[in-house]
XYZ file of C-alpha atoms in Angstrom:
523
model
C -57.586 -122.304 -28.909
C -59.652 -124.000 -26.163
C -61.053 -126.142 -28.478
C -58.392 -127.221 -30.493
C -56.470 -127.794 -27.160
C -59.531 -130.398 -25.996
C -60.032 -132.119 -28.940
C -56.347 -132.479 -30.168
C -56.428 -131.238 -33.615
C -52.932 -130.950 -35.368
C -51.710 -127.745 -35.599
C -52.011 -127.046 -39.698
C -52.293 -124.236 -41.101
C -55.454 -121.816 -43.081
C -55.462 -119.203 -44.952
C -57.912 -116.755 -46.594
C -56.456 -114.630 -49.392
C -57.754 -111.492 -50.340
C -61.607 -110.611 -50.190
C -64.775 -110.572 -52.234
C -65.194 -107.805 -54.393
C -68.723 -107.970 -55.074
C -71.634 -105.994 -55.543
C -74.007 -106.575 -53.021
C -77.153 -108.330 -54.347
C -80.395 -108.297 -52.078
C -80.256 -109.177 -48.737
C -76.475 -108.964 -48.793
C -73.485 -107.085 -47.602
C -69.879 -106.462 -49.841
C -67.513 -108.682 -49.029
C -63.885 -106.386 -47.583
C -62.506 -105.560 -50.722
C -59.567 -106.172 -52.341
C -57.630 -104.593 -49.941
C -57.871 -107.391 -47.612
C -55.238 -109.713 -49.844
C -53.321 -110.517 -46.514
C -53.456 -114.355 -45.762
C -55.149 -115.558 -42.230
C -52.265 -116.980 -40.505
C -53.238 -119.834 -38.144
C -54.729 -118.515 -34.865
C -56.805 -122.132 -33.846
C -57.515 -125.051 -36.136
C -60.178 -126.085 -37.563
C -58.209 -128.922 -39.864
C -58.751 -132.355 -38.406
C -59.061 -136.366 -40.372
C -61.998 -137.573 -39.330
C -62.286 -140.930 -41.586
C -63.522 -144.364 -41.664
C -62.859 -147.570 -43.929
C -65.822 -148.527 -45.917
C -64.870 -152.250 -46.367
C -65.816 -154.011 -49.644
C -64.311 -157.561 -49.114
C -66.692 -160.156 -47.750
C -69.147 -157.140 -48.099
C -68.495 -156.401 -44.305
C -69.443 -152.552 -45.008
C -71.159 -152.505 -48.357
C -72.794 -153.892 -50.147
C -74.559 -155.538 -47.304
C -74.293 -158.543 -49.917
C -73.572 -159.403 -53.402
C -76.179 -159.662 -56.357
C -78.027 -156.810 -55.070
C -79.831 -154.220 -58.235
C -77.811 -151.126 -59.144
C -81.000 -149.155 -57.586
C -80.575 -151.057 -54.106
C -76.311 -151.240 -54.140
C -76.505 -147.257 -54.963
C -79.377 -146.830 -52.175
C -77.360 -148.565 -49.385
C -73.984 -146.555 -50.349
C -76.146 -143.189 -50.074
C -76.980 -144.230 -46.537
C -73.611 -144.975 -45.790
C -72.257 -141.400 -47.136
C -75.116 -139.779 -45.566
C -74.447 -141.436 -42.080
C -70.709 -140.034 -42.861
C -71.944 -136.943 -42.634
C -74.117 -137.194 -40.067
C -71.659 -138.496 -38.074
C -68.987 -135.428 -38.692
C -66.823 -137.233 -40.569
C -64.941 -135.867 -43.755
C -63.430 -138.280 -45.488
C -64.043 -142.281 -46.557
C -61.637 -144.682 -47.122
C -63.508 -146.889 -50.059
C -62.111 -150.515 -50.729
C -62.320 -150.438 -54.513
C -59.376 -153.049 -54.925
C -60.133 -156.044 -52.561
C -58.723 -159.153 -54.226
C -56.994 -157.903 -57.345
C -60.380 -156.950 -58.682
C -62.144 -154.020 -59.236
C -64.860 -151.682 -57.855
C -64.900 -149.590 -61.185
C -64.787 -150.196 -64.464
C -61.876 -151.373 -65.669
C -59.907 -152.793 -68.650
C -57.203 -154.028 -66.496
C -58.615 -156.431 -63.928
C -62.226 -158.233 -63.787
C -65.457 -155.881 -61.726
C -65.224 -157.734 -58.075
C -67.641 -160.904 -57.069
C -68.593 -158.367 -54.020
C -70.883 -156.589 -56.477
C -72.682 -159.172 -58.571
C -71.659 -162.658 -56.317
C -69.370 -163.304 -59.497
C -66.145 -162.087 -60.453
C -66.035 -160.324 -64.045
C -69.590 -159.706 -63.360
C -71.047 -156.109 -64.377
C -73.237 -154.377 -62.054
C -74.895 -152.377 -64.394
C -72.586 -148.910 -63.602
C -69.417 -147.475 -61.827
C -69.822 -147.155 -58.338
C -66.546 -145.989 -57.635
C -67.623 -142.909 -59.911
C -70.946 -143.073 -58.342
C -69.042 -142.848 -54.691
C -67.142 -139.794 -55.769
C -69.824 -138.034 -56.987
C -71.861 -138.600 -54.111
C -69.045 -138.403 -51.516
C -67.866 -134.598 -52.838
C -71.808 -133.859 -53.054
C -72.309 -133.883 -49.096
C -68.363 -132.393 -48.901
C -66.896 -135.836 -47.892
C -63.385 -136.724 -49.026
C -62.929 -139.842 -51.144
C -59.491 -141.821 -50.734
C -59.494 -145.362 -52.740
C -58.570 -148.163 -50.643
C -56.316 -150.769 -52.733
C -55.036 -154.405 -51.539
C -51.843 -154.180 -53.519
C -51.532 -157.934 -53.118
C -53.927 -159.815 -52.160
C -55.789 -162.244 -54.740
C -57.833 -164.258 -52.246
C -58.907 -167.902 -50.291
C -58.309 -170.464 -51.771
C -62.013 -171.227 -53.007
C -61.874 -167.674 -54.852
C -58.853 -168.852 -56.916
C -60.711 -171.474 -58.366
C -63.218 -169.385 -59.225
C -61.107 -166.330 -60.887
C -62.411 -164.937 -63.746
C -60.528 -165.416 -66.847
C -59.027 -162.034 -67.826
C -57.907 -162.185 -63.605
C -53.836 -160.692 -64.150
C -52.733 -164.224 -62.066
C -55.286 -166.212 -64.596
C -53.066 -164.733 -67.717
C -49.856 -164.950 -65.137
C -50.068 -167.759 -62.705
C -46.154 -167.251 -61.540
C -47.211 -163.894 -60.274
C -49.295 -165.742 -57.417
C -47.654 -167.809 -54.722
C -50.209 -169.733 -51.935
C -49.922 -169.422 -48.430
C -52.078 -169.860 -45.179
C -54.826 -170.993 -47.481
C -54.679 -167.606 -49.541
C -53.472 -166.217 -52.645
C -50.944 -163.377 -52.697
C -49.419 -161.622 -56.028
C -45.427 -161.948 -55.531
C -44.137 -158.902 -53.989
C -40.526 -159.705 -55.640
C -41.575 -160.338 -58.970
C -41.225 -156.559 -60.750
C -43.808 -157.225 -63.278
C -46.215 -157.571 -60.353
C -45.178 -154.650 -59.090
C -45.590 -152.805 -62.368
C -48.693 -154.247 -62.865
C -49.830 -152.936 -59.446
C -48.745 -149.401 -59.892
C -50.166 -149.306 -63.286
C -53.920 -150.615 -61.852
C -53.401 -147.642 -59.041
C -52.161 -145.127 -61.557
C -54.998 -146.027 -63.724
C -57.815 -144.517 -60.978
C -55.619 -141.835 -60.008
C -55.652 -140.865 -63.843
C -59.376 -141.343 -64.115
C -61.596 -140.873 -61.106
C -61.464 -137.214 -59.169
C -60.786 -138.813 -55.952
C -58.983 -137.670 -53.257
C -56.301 -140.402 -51.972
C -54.912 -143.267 -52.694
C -54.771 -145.535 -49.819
C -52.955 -148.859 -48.783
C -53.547 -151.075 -45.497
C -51.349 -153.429 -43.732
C -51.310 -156.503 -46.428
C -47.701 -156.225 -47.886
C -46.203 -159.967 -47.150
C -48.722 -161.869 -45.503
C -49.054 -162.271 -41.745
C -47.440 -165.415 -40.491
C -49.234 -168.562 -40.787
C -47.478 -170.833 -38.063
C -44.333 -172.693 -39.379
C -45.466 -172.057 -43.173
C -43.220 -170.850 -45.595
C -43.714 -168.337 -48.099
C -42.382 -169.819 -51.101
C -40.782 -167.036 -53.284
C -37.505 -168.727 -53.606
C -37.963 -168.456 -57.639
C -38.345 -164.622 -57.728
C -34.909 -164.289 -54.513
C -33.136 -165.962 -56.953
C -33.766 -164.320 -60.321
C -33.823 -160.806 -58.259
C -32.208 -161.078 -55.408
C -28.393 -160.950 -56.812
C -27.846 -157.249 -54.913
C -28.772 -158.725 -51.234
C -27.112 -161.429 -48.777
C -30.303 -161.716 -47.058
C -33.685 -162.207 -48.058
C -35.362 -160.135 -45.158
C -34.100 -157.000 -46.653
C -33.962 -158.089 -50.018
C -38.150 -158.246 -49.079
C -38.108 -154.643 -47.469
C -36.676 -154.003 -50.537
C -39.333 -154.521 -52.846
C -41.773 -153.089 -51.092
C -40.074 -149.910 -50.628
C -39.442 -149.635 -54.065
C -42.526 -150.166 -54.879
C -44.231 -147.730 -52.433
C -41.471 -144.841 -53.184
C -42.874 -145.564 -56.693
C -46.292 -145.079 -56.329
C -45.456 -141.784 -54.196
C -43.912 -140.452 -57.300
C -46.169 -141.050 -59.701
C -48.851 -140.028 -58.555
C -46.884 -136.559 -57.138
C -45.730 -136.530 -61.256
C -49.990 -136.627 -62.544
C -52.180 -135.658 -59.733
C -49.912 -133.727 -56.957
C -53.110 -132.944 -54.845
C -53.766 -136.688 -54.615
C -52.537 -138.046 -50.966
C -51.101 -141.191 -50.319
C -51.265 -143.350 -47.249
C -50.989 -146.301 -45.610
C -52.311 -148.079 -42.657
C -49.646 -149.969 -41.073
C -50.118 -152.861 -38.323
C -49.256 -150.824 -34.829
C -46.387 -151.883 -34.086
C -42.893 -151.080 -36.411
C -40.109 -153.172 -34.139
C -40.192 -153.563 -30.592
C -37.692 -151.693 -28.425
C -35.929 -155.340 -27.411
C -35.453 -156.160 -31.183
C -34.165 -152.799 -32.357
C -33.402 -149.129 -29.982
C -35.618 -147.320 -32.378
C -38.735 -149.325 -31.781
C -41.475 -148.446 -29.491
C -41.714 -150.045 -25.592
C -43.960 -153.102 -26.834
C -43.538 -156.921 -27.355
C -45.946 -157.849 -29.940
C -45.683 -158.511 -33.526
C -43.363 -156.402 -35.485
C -44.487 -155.871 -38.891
C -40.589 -154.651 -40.259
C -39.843 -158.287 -39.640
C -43.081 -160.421 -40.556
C -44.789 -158.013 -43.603
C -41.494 -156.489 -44.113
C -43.260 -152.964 -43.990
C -40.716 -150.328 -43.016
C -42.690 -147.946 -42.302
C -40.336 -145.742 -40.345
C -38.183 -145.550 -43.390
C -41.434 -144.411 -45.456
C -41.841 -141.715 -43.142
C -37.948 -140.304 -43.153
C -37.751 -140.673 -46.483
C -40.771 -139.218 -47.752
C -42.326 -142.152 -49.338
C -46.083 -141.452 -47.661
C -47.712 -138.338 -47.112
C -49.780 -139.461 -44.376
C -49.543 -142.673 -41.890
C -52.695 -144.464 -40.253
C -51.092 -147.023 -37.580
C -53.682 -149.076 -36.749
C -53.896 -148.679 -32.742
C -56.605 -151.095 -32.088
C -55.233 -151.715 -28.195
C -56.412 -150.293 -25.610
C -54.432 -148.079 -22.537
C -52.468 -150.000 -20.114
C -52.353 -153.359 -22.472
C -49.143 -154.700 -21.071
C -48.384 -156.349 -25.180
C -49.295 -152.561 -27.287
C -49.821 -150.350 -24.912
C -51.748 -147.241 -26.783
C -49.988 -144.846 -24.770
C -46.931 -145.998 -25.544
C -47.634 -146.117 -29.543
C -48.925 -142.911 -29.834
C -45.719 -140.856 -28.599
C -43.259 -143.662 -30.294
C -45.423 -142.733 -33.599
C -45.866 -138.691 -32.848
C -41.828 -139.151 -32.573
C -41.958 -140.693 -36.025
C -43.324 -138.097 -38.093
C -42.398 -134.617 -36.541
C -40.420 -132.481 -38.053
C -41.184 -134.798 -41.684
C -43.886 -133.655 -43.732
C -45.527 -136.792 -43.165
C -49.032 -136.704 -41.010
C -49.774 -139.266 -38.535
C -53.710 -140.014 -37.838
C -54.705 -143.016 -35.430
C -56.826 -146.091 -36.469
C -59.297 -146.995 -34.257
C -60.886 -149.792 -33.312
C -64.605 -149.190 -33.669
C -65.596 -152.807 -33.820
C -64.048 -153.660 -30.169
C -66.582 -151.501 -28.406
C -68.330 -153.773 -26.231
C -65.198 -156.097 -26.302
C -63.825 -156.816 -22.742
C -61.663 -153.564 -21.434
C -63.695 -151.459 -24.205
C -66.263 -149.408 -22.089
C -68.419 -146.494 -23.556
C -65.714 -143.887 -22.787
C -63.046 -146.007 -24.210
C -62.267 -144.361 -27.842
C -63.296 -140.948 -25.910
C -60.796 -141.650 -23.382
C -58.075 -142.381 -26.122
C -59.095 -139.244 -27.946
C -58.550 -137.547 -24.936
C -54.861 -138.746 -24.648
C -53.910 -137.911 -28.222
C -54.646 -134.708 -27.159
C -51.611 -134.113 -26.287
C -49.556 -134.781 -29.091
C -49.984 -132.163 -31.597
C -48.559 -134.355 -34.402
C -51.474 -136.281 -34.260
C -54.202 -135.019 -37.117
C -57.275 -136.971 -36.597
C -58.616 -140.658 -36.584
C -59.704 -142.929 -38.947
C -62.478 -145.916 -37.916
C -62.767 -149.530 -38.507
C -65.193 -150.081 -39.785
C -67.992 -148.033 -40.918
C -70.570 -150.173 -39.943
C -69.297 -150.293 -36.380
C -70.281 -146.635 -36.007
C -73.559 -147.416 -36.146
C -74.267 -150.250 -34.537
C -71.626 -152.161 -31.948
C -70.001 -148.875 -31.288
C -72.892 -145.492 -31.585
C -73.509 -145.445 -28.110
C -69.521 -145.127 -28.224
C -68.800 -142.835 -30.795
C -72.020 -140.744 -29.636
C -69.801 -139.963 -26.778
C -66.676 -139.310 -28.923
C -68.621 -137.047 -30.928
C -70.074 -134.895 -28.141
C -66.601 -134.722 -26.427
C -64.569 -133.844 -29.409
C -66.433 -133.400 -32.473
C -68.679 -130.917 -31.413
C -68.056 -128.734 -34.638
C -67.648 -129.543 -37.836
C -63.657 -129.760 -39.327
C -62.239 -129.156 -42.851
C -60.141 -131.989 -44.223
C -56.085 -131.723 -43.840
C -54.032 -129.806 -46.450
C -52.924 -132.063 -49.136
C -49.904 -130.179 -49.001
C -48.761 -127.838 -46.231
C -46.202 -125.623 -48.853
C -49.021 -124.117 -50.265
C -50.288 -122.638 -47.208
C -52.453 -119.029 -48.236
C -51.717 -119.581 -51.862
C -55.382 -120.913 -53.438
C -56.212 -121.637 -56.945
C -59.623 -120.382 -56.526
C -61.265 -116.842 -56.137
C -63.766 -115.828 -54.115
C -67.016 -117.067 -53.396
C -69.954 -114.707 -55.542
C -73.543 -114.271 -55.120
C -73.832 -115.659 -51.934
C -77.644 -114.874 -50.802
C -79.862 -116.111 -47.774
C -83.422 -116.560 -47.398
C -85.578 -117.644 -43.919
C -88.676 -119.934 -43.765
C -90.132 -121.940 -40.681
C -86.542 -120.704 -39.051
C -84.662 -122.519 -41.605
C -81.878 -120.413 -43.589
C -81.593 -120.891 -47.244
C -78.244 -119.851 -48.247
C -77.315 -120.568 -52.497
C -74.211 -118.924 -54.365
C -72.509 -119.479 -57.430
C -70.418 -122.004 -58.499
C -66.827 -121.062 -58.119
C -64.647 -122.391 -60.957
C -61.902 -125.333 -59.861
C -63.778 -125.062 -56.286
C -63.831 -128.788 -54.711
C -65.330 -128.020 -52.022
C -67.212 -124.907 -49.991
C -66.821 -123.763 -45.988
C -70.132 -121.979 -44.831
C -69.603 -119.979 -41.925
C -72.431 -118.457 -39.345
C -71.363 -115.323 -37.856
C -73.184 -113.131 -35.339
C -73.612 -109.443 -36.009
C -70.272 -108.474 -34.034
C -68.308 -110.824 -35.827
C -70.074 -109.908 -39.720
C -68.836 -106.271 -39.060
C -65.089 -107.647 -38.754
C -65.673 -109.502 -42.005
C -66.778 -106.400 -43.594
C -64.208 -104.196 -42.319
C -61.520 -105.724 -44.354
C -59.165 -105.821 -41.699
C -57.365 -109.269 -42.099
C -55.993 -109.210 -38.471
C -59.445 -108.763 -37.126
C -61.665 -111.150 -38.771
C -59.554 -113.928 -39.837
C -60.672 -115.574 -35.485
C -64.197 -115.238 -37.184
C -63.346 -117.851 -39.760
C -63.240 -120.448 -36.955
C -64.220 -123.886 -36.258
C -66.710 -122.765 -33.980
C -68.254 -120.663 -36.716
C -67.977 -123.446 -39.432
C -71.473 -125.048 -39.999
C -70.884 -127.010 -42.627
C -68.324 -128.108 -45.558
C -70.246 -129.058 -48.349
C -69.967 -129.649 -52.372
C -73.417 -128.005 -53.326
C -74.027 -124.494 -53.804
C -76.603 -124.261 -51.818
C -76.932 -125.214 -48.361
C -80.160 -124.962 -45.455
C -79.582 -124.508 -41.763
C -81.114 -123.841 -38.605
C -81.743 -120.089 -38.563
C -80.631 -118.384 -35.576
C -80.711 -114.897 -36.741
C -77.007 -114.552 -38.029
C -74.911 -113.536 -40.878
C -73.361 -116.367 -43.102
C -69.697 -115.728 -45.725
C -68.649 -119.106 -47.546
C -65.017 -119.709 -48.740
C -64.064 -122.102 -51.828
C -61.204 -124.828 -51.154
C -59.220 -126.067 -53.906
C -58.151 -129.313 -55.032
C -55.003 -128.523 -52.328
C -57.763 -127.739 -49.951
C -56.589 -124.350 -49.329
C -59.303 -121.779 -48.695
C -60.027 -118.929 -51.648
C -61.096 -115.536 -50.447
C -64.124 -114.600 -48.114
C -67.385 -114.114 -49.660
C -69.973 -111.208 -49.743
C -71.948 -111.308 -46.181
C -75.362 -112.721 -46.549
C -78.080 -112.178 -44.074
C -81.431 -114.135 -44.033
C -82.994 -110.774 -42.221
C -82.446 -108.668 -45.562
């Protein structure tokens, strides 16, 4: 409980049904029997988001640039997932929909000019398939990133490839700010949208589907944003155009929400709002800050999201600092927290991992904010901007993040908390370990509809609780500060320190199956 106390993980909770029943192989103890088919009811957590965007568009994050070989694109993303896990994370946020274009292949829209430096260019595979593979390999979550709207600058749109949707549909685009932006009134954009979105959630195994704060553009000093052709074809059932706007976009999120609940239910949705909803002056319910309010300028309600159950997670992007007078972070976070409890929507934080250095940004700074969300159980975990920042503007940073609050590993959030201690997948079998050079070899079998595996280290004390069978007594062992590593091998190597290991399967909810047989390296 100490730990989850200091590092602020949201209550949410585990559960390990039943036991291994299997015969002991060499080296090996039986797991505590059937008789053990009692759930682990939450004592501590050990369920936390610990994500970062990988950014696509202008190749900020990867690739480092466009035209690069399949062999040198594929080798740079490998770093990237490997840092990931170096770094304790668990899940990436992958842009695979940047500009109305595509990071996989696809029949609907043209491959992105991020890949090949030319849009409708093929890079010679999928590497959103690629990603996923590799992502779930080293236990990482995989949530696709999508720009619902966005079509580009100006000097992209002359270069859009023909079989671009706006190419076949030019009134689907409108111009503004020297940008191109799909119509958020126009229903057959919206369609086509949902339809791109639905199309990777029907064919890639990944994890999320994610949105960030593009819904109507950000303002662009007096500039109007000309949809006065779609307000009045559609626009018959409102007075005023402001909520006719909200409109759409609800719809149109509510919509997604559904449909992908209706094919893939384990799939979460999100989306990364702009900090600040309303301000407190413009509307009671709106937090104690005088900055932009993206109800009023994106038209992104995202309190009404979160009441109504349009989301299943939120990522407000906090990227202000404590004590700034304008979005004060300590002001967000409890307006937010105050948001989503008692919904069944999660809150996580965006960070700003690029301002390290900035002025008011000092090493301790995203410690220090860590720190504060601490107290607000609602809050789940963080998500980074960007990934690159982690390693170079902000590692001296995040190095001291990590040893303050990541100092063990976390599983990923349930995807849904109602099926708490119900998992679709049995026990862990054949778990054995090995030790070399005081390195552990642990391998096991494959467990069928498994997405995922927990390894545990457990000292001898703690083994014997395993092995008595007595849920009340060793469900503490499967704790956070036990957890070594989450991983989608079967096999994993660790530091040997003379200990007993048990791994437990997670599901596609991410619930946890049953304990496996013990396995000790010293036979």
């Amino acid at each position: 409980m100490a730990v989850a106390a200091a590092t602020g993980l949201m209550v949410s909770g585990y559960a390990i049904v039943g036991a291994a029943d299997n015969p002991a192989a060499p080296g090996t103890s039986p797991g505590p029997g059937p008789g053990a088919a009692a759930k682990c009811e939450a004592t501590q957590d050990k369920r936390e988001m610990r994500g970062a965007w990988l950014t696509t568009v202008g190749n900020i994050d990867w690739p480092s640039e466009p035209g690069l070989s399949e062999k040198k694109q594929k080798a740079e993303l490998d770093k990237r997932l490997d840092e990931a896990a170096d770094l304790e994370l668990n899940t990436v946020f992958l842009h695979v929909r940047p500009t109305a274009d595509a990071f996989y292949e696809s029949d609907l829209e043209p491959w992105s000019k991020y890949l090949t430096g030319e849009q409708g260019g093929d890079p010679g595979y999928d590497p959103l398939k690629y990603a996923v593979a590799e992502a779930h390999e080293r236990g990482l979550e995989l949530h696709a990133w999508f720009n619902p709207y966005r079509v580009g600058m100006d000097s992209d749109i002359e270069e859009l490839a023909d079989d671009h949707p706006v190419k076949k549909h030019p009134d689907w685009m409108i111009r503004y700010g020297g940008e191109g932006f799909m119509d958020p009134g126009n229903p057959e954009v919206q369609k086509w949208v949902t339809r791109v979105i639905m199309d990777v959630v029907e064919r890639y195994d990944i994890d999320g589907v994610h949105f960030d704060d593009f819904f109507y553009p950000y303002p662009d000093g007096d500039e109007k944003f000309d949809d006065d052709e779609s307000w009045e074809k559609h626009g018959e059932d409102f007075e005023d155009r402001e909520d006719w706007r909200r409109d759409n976009v609800n719809e149109f999120v509510s919509g997604v929400h559904d449909q992908i609940q209706e094919t893939k239910p384990w799939v979460r949705f999100g989306i990364s709002p702009f900090g600040i909803w309303r301000n407190d002056t413009s509307d009671p319910n709106g937090s104690d800050t005088s900055g932009l309010e993206s109800y009023d300028v994106q038209h992104a309600d995202t309190r009404t999201w979160i009441k109504e159950g349009m989301v299943d997670y939120v990522v407000p992007q906090l990227y202000w600092e404590r004590g700034f007078d304008v979005a004060d972070y300590e002001k967000l976070v409890p307006w937010w927290s105050e948001q989503v409890e008692g919904t069944d929507v999660d809150l996580y934080i965006g960070q700003a991992a690029y301002r390290a250095g900035d002025k008011g940004w000092d090493r301790d700074t995203l410690s220090s904010q860590l720190h504060y969300t601490a107290d607000y159980p609602e809050v789940g975990g963080d998500v980074y901007f960007s990934f690159k920042s982690l390693t170079n503007v902000a590692d001296e940073a995040y190095e001291e993040l990590a040893g303050d609050h990541y100092s063990d590993p976390a599983l990923p959030p349930l995807s849904d908390d109602s099926r708490e201690g119900e998992p679709l997948v049995e026990a862990v079998s054949g778990l054995t370990a090995t030790s070399e050079d005081d390195r552990a070899r642990l391998e096991w079998e494959k467990t069928e509809g498994a997405s995922s595996y927990a390894v545990y280290r457990l000292n001898s004390e703690e083994a014997e609780l395993v092995e008595s069978g007595d849920v009340e007594k060793y469900c503490d062992v499967l704790s956070s500060e036990n957890l070594v590593r989450v991983t989608g091998r079967t096999s994993l190597e660790t530091e040997d320190k003379g200990t007993a290991y048990v791994v437990t399967a997670l599901d596609d909810y991410r619930v946890e199956g049953p304990v496996s047989n013990i396995a000790d390296p010293r036979g």
